[in-house]
XYZ file of C-alpha atoms in Angstrom:
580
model
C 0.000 0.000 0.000
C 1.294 3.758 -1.249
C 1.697 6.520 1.861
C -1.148 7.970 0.027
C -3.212 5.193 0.349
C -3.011 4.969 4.344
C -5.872 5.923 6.462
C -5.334 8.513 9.568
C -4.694 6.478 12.447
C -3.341 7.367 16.243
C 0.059 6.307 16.979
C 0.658 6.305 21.168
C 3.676 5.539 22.725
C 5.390 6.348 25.906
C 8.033 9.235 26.017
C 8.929 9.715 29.767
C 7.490 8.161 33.107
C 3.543 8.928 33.141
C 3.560 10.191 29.974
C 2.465 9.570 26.541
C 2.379 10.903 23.184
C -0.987 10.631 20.657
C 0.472 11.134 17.106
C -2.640 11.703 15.662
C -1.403 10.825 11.840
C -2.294 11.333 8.044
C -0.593 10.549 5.099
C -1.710 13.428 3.176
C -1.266 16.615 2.986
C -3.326 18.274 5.656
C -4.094 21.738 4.275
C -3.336 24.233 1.343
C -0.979 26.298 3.893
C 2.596 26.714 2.156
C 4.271 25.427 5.164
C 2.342 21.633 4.046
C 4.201 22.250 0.884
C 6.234 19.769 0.692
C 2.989 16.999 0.732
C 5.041 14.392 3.092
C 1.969 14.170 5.687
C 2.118 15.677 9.086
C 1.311 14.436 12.905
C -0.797 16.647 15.139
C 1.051 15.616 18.631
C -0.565 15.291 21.801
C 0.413 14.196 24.821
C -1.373 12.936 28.496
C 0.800 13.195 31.543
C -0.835 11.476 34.918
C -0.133 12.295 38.084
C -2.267 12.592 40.832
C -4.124 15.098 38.190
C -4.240 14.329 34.566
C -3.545 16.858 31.530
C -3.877 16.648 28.321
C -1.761 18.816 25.978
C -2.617 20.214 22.605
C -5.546 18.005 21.411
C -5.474 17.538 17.331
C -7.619 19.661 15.124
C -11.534 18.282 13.336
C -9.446 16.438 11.016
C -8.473 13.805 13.619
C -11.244 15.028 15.870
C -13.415 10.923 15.776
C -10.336 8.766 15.713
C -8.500 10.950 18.402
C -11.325 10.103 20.810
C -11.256 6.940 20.120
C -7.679 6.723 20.786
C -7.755 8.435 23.961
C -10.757 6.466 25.840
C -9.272 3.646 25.163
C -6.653 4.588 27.362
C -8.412 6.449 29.711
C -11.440 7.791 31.200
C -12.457 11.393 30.549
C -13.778 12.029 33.302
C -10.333 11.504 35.176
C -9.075 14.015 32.935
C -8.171 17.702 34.517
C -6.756 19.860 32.573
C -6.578 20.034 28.726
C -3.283 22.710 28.206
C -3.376 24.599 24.922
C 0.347 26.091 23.219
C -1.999 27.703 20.871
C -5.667 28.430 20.158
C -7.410 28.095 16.149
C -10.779 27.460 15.226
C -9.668 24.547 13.874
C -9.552 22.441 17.296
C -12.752 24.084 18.271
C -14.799 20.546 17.291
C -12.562 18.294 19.314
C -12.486 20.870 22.346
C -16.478 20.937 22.247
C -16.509 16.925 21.591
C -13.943 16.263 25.024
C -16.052 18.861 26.353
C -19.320 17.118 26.104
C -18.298 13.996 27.554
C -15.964 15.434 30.486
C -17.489 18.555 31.760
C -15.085 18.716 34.930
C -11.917 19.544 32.726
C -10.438 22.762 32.965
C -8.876 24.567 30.252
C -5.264 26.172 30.294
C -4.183 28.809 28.033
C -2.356 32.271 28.057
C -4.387 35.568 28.001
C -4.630 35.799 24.841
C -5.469 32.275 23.770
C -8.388 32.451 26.389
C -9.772 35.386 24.131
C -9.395 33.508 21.100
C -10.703 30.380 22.781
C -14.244 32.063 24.081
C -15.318 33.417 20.499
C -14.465 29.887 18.667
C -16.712 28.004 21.425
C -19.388 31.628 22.086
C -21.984 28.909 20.314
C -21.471 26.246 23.001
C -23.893 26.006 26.013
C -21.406 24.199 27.953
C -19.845 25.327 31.080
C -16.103 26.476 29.908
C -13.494 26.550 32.796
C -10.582 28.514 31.405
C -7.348 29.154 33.606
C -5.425 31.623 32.457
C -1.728 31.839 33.011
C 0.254 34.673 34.493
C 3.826 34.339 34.132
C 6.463 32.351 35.465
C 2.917 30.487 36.975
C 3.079 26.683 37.378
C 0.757 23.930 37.815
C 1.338 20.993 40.000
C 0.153 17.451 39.214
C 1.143 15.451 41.857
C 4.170 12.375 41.844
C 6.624 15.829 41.160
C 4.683 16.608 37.443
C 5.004 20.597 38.202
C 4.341 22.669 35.048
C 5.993 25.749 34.366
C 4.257 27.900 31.612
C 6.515 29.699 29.314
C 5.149 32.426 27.302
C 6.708 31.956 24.071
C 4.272 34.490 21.895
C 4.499 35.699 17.944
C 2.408 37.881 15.835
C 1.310 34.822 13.673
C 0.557 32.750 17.137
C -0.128 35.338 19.954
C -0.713 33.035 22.804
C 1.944 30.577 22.114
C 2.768 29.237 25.205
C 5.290 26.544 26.065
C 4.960 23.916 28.762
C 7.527 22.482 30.877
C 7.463 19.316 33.286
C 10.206 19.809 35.922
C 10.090 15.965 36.711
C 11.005 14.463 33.558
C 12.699 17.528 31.758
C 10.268 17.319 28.554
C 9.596 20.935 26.989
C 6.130 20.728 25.137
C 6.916 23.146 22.430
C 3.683 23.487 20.182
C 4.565 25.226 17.320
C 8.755 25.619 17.587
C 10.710 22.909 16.776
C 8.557 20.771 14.494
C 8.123 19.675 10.783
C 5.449 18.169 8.718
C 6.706 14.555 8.354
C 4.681 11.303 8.541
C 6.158 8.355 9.519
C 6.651 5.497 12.101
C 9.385 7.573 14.204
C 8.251 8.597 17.381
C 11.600 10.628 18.194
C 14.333 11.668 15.659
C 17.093 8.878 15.046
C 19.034 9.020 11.905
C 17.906 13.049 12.242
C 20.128 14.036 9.621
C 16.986 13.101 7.102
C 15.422 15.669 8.829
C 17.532 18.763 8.244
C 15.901 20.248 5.490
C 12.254 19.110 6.563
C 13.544 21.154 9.817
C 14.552 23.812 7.874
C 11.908 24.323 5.691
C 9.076 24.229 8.159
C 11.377 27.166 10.248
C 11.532 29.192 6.738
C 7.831 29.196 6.261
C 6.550 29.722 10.391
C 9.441 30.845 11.985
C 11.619 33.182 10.063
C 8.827 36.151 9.541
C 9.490 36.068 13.386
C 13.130 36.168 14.266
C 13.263 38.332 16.950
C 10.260 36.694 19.030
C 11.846 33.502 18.069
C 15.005 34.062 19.656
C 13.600 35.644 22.546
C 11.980 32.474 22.968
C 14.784 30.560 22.846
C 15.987 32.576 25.573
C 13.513 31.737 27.566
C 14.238 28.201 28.094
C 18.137 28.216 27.743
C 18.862 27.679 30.946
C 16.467 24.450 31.715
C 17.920 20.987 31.588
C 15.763 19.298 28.560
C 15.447 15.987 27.514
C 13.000 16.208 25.168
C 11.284 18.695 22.799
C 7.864 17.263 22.734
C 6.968 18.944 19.522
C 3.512 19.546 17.698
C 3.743 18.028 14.875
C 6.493 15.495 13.172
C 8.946 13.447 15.034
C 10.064 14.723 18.733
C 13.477 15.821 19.333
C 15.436 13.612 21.357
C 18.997 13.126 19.816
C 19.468 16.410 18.340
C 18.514 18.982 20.829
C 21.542 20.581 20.835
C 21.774 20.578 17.018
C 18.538 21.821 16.600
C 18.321 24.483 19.022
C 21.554 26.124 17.626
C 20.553 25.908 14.149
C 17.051 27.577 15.217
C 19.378 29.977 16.520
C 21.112 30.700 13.474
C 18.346 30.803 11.214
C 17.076 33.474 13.210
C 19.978 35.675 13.516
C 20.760 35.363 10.002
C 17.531 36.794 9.748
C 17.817 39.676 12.087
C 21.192 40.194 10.749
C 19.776 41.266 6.909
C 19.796 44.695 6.159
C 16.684 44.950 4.179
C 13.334 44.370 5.882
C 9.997 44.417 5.031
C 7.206 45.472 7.607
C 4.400 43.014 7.275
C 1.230 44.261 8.528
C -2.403 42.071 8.770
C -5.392 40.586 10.725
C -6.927 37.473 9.723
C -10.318 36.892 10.990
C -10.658 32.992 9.651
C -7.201 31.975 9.326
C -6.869 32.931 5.293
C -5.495 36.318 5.694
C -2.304 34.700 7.698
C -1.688 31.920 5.486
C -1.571 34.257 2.452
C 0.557 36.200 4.585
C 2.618 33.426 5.350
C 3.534 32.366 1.842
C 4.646 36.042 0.933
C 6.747 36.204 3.903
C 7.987 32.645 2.391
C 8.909 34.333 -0.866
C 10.483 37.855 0.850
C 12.481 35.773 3.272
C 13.769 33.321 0.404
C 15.139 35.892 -1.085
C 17.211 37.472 1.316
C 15.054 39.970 2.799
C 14.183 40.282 6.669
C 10.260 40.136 7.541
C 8.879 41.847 10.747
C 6.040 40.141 10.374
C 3.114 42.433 12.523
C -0.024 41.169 13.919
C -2.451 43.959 13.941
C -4.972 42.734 16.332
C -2.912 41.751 19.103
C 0.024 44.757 18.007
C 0.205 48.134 19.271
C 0.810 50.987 17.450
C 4.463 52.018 18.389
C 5.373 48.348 17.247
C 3.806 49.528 13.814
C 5.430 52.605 13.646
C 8.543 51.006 14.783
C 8.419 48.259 12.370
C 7.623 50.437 9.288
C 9.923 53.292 10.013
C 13.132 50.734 9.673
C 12.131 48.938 7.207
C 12.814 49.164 3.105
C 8.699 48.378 2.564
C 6.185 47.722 4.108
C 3.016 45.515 3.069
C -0.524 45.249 4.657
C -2.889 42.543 4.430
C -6.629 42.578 5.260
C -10.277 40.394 5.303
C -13.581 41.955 4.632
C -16.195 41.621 7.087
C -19.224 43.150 6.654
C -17.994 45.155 3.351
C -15.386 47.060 5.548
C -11.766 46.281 6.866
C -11.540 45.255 10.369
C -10.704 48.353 13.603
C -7.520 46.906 13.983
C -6.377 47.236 10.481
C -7.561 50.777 9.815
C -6.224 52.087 12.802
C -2.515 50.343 11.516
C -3.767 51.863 8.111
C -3.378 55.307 10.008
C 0.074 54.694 11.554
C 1.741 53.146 8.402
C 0.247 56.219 5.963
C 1.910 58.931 9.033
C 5.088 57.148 9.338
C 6.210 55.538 5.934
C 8.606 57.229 3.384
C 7.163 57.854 -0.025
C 10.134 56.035 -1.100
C 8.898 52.886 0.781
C 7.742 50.170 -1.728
C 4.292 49.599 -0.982
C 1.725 46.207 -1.189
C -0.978 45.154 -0.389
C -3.770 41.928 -0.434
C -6.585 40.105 1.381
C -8.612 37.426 1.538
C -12.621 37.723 1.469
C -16.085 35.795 0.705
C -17.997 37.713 -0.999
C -16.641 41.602 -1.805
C -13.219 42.630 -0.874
C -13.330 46.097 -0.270
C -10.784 45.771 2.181
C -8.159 45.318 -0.069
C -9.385 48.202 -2.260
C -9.072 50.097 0.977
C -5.419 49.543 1.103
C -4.975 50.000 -2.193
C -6.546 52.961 -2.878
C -4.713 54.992 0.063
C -1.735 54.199 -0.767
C -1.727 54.704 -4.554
C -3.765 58.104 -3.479
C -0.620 58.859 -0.508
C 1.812 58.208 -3.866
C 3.408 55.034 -2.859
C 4.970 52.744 -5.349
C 3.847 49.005 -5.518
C 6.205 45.731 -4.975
C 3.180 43.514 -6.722
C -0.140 44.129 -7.960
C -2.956 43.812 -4.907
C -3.542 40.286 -4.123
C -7.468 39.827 -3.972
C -8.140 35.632 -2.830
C -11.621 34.370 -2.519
C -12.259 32.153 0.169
C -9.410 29.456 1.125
C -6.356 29.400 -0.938
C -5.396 26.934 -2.920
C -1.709 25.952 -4.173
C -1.362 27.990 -7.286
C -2.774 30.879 -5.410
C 0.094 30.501 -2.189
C 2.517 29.821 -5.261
C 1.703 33.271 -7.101
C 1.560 34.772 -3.451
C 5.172 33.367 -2.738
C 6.398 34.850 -6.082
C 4.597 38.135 -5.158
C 6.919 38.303 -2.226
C 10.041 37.283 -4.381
C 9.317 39.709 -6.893
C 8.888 42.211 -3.788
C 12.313 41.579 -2.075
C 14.284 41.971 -5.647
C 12.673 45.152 -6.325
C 13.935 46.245 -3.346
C 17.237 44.474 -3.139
C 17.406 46.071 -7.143
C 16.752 49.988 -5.471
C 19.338 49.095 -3.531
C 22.142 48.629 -5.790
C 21.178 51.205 -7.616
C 21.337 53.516 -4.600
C 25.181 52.241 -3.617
C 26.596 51.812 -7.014
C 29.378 53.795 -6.119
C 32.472 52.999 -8.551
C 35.524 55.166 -9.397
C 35.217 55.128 -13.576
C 38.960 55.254 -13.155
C 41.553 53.842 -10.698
C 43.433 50.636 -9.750
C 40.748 47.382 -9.736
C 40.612 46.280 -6.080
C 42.218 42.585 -5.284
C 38.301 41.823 -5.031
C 37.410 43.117 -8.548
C 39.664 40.863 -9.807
C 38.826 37.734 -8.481
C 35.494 38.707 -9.517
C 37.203 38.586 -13.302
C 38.700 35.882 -12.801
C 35.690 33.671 -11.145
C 33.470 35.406 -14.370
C 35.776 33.217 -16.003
C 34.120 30.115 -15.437
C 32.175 28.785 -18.259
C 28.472 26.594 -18.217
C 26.848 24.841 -20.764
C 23.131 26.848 -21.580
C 20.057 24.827 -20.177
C 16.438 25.679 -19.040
C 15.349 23.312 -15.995
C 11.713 22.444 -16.037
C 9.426 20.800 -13.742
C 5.656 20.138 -13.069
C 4.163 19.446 -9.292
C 0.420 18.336 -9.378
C -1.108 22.187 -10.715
C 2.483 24.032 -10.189
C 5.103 24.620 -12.662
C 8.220 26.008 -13.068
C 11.178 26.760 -15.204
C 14.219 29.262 -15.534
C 17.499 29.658 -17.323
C 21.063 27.629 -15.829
C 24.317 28.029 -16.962
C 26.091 26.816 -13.159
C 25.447 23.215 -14.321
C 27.935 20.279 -14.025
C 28.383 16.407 -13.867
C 28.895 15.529 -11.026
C 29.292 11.636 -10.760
C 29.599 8.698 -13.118
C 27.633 5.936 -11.293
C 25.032 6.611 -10.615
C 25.033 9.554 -13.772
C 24.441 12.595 -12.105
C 24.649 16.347 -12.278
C 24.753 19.221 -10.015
C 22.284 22.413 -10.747
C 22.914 25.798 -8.752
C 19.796 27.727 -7.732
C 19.210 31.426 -6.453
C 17.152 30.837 -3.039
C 15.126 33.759 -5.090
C 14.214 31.576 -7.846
C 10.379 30.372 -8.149
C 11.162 27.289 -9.580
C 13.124 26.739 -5.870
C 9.879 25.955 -3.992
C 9.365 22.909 -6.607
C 13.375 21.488 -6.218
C 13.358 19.899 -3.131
C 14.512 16.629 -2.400
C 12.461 13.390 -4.227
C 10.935 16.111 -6.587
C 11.815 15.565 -10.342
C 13.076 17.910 -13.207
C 14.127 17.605 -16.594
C 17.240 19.646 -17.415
C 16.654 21.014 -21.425
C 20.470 21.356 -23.209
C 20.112 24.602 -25.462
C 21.998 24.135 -29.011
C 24.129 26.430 -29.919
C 23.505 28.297 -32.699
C 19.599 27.963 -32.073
C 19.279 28.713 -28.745
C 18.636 32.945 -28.505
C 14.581 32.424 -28.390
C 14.484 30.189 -25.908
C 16.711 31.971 -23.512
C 15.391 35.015 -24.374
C 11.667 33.977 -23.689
C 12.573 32.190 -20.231
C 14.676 35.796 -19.538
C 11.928 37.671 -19.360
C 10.211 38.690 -15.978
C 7.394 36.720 -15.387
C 4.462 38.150 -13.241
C 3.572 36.147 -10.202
C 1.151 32.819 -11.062
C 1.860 33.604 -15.350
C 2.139 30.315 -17.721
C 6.362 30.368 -18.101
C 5.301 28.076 -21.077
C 2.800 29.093 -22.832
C 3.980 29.564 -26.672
C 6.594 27.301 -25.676
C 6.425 23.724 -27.856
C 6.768 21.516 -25.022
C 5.926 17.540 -24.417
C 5.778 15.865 -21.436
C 8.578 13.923 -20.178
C 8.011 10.327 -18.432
C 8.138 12.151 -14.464
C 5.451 14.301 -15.747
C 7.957 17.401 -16.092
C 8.016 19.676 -19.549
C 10.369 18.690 -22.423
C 11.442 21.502 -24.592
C 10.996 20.105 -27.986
C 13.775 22.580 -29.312
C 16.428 22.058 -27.355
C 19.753 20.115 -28.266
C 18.641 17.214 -25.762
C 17.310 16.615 -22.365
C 17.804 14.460 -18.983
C 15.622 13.605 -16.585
C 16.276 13.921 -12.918
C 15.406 13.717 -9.408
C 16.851 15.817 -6.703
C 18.640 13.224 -4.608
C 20.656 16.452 -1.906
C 20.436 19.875 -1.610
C 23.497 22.108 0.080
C 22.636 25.459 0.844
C 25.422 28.169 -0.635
C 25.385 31.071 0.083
C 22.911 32.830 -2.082
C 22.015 29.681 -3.528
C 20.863 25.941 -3.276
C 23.325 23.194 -5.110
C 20.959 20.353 -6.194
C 22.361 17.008 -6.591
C 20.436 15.243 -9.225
C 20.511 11.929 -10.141
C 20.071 11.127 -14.038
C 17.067 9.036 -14.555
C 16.916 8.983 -18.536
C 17.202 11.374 -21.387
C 17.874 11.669 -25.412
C 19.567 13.537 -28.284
C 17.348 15.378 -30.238
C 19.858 16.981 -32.369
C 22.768 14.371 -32.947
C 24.961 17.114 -34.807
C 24.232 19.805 -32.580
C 26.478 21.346 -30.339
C 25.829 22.787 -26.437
C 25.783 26.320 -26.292
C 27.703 27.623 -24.059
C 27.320 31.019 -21.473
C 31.019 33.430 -21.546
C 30.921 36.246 -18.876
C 33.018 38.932 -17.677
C 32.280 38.716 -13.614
C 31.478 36.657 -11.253
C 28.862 38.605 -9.275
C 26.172 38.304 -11.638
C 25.126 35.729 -14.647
């Protein structure tokens, strides 16, 4: 039977003395949220500690809601059950919390401030009784047999009442959010974590990196506590590469901090579609090489805004519509970012809505009115996005950072039209020297395509045949070249080879066909064959090493052909080696 073919199931196993971790598991991808991207399945962890008292941490979302049930009475009663503790609140969990509800009444809920907010509105249509304890800080909770819970706020704009959970007696950190990936398998904790690294990575890129600074503040938080084990939310939990991880979480976000370019990132999301739009154009902004303060509005007060915009290179606001207007907390962010924000700011701007979206013309309109220039065109999504829609929102934020990283260049291209060439000009001659045969790379994921222009490619081995392709962390096509995923690498002619490279030169607006009057066919792994080109290989990305500016794929030859048996590679001369 194929992963895809798997039914959701419960996976429980023990992780440390009374306790016990519900992997509440699917196969599938679980939503159209970028950070699922990657389609290897996810596990929604949760875990039941019992002392004297009984908690339960993090129950899964309506997805898992029946079978999670299920799971759990078989191994206990609910009515012996507490406390339920919450790292996060979404309406998503709101049908399990009402179903655990309805059959144990006594249980009292845990949460920080401003999870017990968001946790009254998703369950205001309830009649049940809600007990809600709401934790202060450095508060702990004692279960008896030394379980004593320390709370540890651990807050971000996209999750505002993240909160962290830590069990003194066996030294497991319940993280939530931090720390996981979206990975389903039969490992409970991470041995052999290596094969994790850039499902790690990834996951951190898409949730983590639009918040940095919170993130490393976190990490603060718990530096100091003697941890076993990072009982994460979702994937396997960290066991073996605590130290590892927690340093390269570290890094990420520093390099991130460290950038200096930033875009402000303003929104509210009254459903949960606003965010995860926002979230994949943070994904493409960050990619690139460009910081994201990513900004809350509901939860963020207005020197954070002003703060926020007035360092940053751009700034971009995101709204829903309810009720044909923009929400309070987005106008009144509207207000700070138009008295604060240099017309030279690059502007943006986008939404998500049922039925009108005048929200986004709101934002629109003011700020092409106040004489600001825009990164993308406004980003208008109906309803819930689906993949081509996060993939166009991704490129929107690509497209965003160059335009700035572009102003920038322009602004500090400072060179003496005479005078001695600096040790570092020169190498750049000489490295311009290198030479690389012509190719466009290709590829197809279920609706999502991809292609662009490579001249950094190599052989790389003889058996199996393989070949190393260099990618811009900029690049579209990058979101569609990770590991497992396939590619066919098109070899140019020379001679014949100026339209093609001129058509996939061109600048290609976010979501646009890159093939359309393009004579293509379609290879055996599904990806586009140039039908002009001198000859093509299918591939499959076996490694990717991150380089700098770019990604090196490792791909391993799977077949290919000569279409032109006289033909003859073209090949790309330069002068420098700081651009193509």
């Amino acid at each position: 039977m194929s992963p895809t073919n798997k039914a959701k199931d419960v996976q429980v196993f023990p992780v440390a003395a009374d306790t016990r971790v519900l992997r509440s598991r699917t196969w599938d991808r679980l939503k159209f949220e970028i950070e699922y991207a990657l389609q290897k399945g996810t596990t929604a962890n949760s875990y039941l500690i019992e002392g004297d008292k009984t908690a339960l941490l993090d129950p899964p979302g309506e997805s898992f809601t029946t079978i999670f049930l299920d799971a759990l009475q078989e191994r206990i009663e609910p009515n012996k059950i507490d406390y339920i503790i919450l790292g996060h609140i979404n309406p998503n969990r709101a049908s399990t919390l009402k179903a655990l509800l309805a059959i144990a009444p006594q249980i009292t809920i845990v949460c920080s401030n401003p999870g017990a907010i968001s946790l009254r509105k998703i369950l205001s249509e309830t009649d049940l009784e809600i007990k809600i304890k709401v934790i202060k800080s450095e508060e702990t909770l004692d279960l008896g047999q030394g379980h004593i819970l320390e709370f540890i706020p651990t807050q971000n704009p996209r999750y505002p009442d993240h909160l962290c959970t830590y069990d003194r007696q066996t030294e497991v950190l319940f993280t939530d959010k931090l720390f996981g990936s979206h990975v389903c398998g039969d490992r409970v904790f991470d041995e052999g974590w290596t094969t994790d690294i850039e499902d790690r990575r990834y996951y951190f890129d898409c949730l983590m990196a639009p918040h940095a600074r919170q993130i490393i503040a976190s990490l603060d938080k718990f530096a100091n506590k003697p941890v076993k084990i990072y009982a994460t939310g979702h994937g396997s939990l960290v066991k073996y590469s605590i130290r590892e991880l927690t340093a390269d979480y570290r890094t990420w976000a520093q390099n991130q901090s460290d950038r200096d370019l930033s875009v402000a990132l303003i929104y509210a999301s009254a459903y949960g579609n606003t965010a995860t739009v926002a979230q994949a154009i943070a994904r493409g902004i960050t990619k690139s090489g460009v910081a994201v303060e990513s900004i809350n509005a509901e939860s963020a007060k207005s020197e954070d805004i002003k703060s926020a915009v007035t360092k940053s290179a751009g700034f971009i606001m995101g709204s829903p519509t309810l009720g044909g207007h923009a929400p309070t907390q987005i106008q009144a962010a509207l207000g700070t970012v138009l008295a604060n924000a240099e017309k030279t700011q690059l502007a943006g701007a986008f939404g998500s809505y049922g039925w009108s979206g005048e929200a986004v013309d709101l934002l629109e309109n003011k700020f092409r009115n106040a004489g600001y220039k825009f990164g993308f065109d406004p980003i208008r999504v109906k309803f819930t996005p689906t993949d081509a829609v996060l993939k166009t929102c991704e490129e929107a934020g690509t497209d965003f950072a160059q335009a700035l990283k572009k102003a920038k260049r322009q602004r500090k291209k400072v060179r003496q039209a005479q005078g001695i060439a600096s040790d570092l000009d020169r190498t750049e001659q000489a490295v311009g020297r290198l030479v690389g045969s012509l190719c466009i790379v290709t590829t197809k994921k279920d609706e999502l395509s991809g292609a662009m222009l490579a001249s950094w490619v190599s052989q790389a081995t003889f058996n199996p045949p393989g070949l190393t392709v260099a990618v811009a962390k900029e690049r579209a096509i990058e979101s569609l070249l990770y590991t497992g995923n396939s590619f066919v690498l098109n070899v140019l002619p020379e001679g014949k080879h100026i339209p093609l490279m001129k058509h996939f030169l061109k600048p290609f607006a976010p979501g646009e066909d890159r093939f359309e009057g393009v004579a293509t066919e379609e290879a055996t792994n599904g990806c586009p064959i140039l039908t002009d080109a001198l000859a093509y290989v299918e591939c499959t990305v076996n490694n990717r090493m991150e380089c700098g500016d770019h990604w090196l794929l490792y791909a391993v030859a799977e077949q290919g052909q000569v279409f032109q048996s006289e033909g003859v590679t073209a090949i790309h001369h330069r002068k420098s080696g700081t651009h193509y």
